[in-house]
Tab-separated table of C-alpha atoms and ligand atoms in Angstrom:
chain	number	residue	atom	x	y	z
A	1	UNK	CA	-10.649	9.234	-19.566
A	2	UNK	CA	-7.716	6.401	-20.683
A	3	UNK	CA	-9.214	3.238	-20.379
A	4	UNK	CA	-7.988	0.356	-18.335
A	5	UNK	CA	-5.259	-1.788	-19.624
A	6	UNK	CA	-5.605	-4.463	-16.731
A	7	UNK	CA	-6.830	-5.066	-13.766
A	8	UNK	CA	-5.129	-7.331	-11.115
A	9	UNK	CA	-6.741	-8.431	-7.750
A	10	UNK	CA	-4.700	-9.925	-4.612
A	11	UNK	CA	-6.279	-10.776	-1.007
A	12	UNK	CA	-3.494	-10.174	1.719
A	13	UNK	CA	-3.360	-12.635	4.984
A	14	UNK	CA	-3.405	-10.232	8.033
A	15	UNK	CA	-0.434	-11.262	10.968
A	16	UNK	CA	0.843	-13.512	8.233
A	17	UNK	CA	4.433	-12.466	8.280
A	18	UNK	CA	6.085	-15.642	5.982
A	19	UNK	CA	4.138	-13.891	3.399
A	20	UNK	CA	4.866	-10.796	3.683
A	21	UNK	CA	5.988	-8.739	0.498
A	22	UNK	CA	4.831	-11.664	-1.106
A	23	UNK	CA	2.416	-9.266	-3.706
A	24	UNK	CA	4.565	-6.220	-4.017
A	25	UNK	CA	6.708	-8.429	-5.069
A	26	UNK	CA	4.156	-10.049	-7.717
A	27	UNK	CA	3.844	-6.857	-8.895
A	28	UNK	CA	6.907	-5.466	-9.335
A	29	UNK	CA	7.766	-8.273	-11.580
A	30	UNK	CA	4.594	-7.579	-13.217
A	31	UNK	CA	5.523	-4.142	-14.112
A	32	UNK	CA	8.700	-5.064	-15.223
A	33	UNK	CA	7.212	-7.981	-17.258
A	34	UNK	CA	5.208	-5.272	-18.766
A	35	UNK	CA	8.058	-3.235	-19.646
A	36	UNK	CA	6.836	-0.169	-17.547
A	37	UNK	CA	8.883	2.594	-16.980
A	38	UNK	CA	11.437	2.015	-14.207
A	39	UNK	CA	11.242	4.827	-11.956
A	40	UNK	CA	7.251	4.902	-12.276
A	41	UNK	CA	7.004	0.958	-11.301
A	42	UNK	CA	9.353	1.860	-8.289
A	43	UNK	CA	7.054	4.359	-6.625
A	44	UNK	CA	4.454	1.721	-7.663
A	45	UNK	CA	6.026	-0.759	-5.862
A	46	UNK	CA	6.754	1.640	-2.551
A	47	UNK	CA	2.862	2.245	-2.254
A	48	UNK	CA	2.055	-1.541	-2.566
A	49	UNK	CA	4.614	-2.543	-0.003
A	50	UNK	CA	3.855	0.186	2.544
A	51	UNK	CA	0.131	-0.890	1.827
A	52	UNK	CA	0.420	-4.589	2.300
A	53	UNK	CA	2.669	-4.619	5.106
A	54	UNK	CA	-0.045	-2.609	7.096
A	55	UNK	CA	-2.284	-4.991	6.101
A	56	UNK	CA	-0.241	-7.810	7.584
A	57	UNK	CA	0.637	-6.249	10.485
A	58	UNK	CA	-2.723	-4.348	11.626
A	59	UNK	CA	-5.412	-5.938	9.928
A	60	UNK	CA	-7.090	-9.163	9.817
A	61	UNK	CA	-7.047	-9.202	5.838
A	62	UNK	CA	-7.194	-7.279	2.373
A	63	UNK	CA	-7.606	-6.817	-0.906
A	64	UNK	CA	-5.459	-5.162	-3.104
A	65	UNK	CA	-6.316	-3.924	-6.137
A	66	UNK	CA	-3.954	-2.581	-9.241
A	67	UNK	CA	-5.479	-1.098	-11.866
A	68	UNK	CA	-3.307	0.168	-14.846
A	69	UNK	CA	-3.942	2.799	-17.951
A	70	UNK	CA	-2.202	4.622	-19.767
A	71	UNK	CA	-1.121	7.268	-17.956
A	72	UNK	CA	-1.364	6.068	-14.524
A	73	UNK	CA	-1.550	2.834	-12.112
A	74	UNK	CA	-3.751	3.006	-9.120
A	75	UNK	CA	-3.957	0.863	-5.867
A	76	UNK	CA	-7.149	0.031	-3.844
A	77	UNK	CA	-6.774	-1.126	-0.420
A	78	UNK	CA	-9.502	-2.298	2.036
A	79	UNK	CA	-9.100	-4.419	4.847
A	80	UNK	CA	-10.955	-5.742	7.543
A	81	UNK	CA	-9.509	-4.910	10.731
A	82	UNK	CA	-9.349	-2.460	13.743
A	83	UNK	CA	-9.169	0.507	11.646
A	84	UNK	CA	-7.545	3.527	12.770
A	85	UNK	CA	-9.092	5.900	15.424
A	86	UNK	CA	-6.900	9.064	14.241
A	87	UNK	CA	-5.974	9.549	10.880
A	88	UNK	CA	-3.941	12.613	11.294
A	89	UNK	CA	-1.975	10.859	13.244
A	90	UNK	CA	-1.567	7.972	11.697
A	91	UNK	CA	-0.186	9.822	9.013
A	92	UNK	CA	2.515	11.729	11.143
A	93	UNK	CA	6.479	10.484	10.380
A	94	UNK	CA	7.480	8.007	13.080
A	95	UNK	CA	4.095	7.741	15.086
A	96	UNK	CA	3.641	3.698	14.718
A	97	UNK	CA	1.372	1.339	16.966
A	98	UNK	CA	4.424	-1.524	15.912
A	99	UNK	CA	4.960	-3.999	18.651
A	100	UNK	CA	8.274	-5.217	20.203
A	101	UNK	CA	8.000	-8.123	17.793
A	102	UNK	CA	7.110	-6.795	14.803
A	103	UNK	CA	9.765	-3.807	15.152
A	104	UNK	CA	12.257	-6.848	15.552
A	105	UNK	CA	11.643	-7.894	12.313
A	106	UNK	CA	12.646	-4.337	10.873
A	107	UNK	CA	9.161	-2.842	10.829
A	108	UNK	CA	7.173	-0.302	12.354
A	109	UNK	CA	9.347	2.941	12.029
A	110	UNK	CA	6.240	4.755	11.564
A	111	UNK	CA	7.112	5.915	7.711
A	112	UNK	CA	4.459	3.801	5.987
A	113	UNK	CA	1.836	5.837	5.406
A	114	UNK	CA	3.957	9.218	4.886
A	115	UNK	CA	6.006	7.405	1.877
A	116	UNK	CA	2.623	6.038	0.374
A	117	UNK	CA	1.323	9.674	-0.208
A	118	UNK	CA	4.982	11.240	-1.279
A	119	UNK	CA	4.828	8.392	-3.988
A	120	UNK	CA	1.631	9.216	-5.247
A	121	UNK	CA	0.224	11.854	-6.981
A	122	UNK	CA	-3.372	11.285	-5.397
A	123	UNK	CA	-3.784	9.765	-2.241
A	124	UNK	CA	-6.569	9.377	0.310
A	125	UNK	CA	-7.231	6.961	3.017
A	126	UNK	CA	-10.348	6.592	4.957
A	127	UNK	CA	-10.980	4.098	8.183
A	128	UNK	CA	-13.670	2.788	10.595
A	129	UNK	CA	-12.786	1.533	13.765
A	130	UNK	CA	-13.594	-1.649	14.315
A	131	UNK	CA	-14.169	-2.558	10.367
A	132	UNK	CA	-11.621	-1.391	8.855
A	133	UNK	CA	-9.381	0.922	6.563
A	134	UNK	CA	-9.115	2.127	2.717
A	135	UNK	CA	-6.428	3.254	0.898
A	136	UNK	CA	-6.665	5.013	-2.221
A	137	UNK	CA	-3.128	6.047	-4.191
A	138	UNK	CA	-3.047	6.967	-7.801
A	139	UNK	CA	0.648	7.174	-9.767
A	140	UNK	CA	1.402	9.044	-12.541
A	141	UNK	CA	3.619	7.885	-14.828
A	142	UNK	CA	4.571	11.505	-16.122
A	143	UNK	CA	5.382	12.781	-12.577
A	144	UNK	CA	8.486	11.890	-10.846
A	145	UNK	CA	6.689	12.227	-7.479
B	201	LIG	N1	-4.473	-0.937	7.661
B	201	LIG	C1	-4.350	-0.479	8.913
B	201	LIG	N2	-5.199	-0.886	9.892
B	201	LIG	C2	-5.086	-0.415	11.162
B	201	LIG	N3	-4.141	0.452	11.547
B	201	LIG	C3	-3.269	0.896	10.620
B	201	LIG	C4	-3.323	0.451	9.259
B	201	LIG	N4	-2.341	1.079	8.566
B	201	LIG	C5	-1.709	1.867	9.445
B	201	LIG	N5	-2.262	1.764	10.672
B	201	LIG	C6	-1.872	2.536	11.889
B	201	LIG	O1	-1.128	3.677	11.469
B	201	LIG	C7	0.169	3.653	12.056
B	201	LIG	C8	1.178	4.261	11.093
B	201	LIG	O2	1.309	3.448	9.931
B	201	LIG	P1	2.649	3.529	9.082
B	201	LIG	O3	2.918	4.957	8.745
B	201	LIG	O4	2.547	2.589	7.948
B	201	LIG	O5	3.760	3.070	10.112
B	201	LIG	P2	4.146	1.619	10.664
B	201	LIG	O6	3.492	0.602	9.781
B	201	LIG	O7	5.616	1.578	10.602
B	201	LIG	O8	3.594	1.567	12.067
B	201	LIG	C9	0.402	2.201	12.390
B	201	LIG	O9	1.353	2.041	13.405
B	201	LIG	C10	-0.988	1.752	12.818
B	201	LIG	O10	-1.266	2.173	14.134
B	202	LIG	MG1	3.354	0.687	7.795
């Protein structure tokens, strides 16, 4: 096992839409501050959008984890929220639960989750209705996804 080379924690504001993309943004100039390889801190930075945004628009809030070593980053999500009643679904390309408003704004086109696990290499989320939903996603940095 490669040790960790850092650890970063952020908390996400559910429904808080002025600050959305706020930490995907953080850490793609983190990664780039770090000098990590381009392509790698791209699918990186896919995950932890997807992730964040569904934390802003579905949940109440999060915490999002980034832990990096030397062959990989991985991204722990939990939130408190709703949860989701049907995975597989969930999951499926263009199902979303996106209101009016928020597909306004250019959201909800149902691809969130579906580009989360083509980015990463390992991938698993797991939800309880009325608590809340976890995200796992692991990217290799020797895998061009
Ligand atoms: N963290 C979450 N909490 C509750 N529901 C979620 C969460 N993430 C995703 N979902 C549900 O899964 C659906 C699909 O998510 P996603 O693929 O990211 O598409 P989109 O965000 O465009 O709706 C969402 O519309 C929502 O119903
Ligand atoms: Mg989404």
């Amino acid at each position: 096992m490669t040790g960790e080379l850092l650890r970063e924690s952020y908390s996400i504001q559910g429904r808080n839409f002025d600050k959305a993309g706020e930490i995907s943004t953080e850490i793609k100039v983190l990664l780039r501050d770090l000098g990590i390889d381009a392509a790698f801190a791209r699918r990186v930075v896919i995950v932890a959008f997807e992730a964040e945004m569904n934390v802003v628009m579905y949940a109440d809030q999060g915490t999002l984890t980034l832990v990096l070593t030397e062959g990989d980053i991985s991204l722990e999500v939990k939130d408190e929220g709703p949860g989701i009643p049907d995975i597989e679904l969930a999951m499926k390309e263009g199902y979303s639960t996106a209101s009016d408003e928020m597909r306004e704004m250019g959201f909800g086109f149902g691809m969130g989750l579906a580009n989360m696990k083509k980015n990463s290499d390992d991938f698993c989320i797991e939800s309880e209705v009325g608590k809340g939903t976890q995200v796992f996603a692991r990217i290799r940095l020797n895998s061009n996804g």
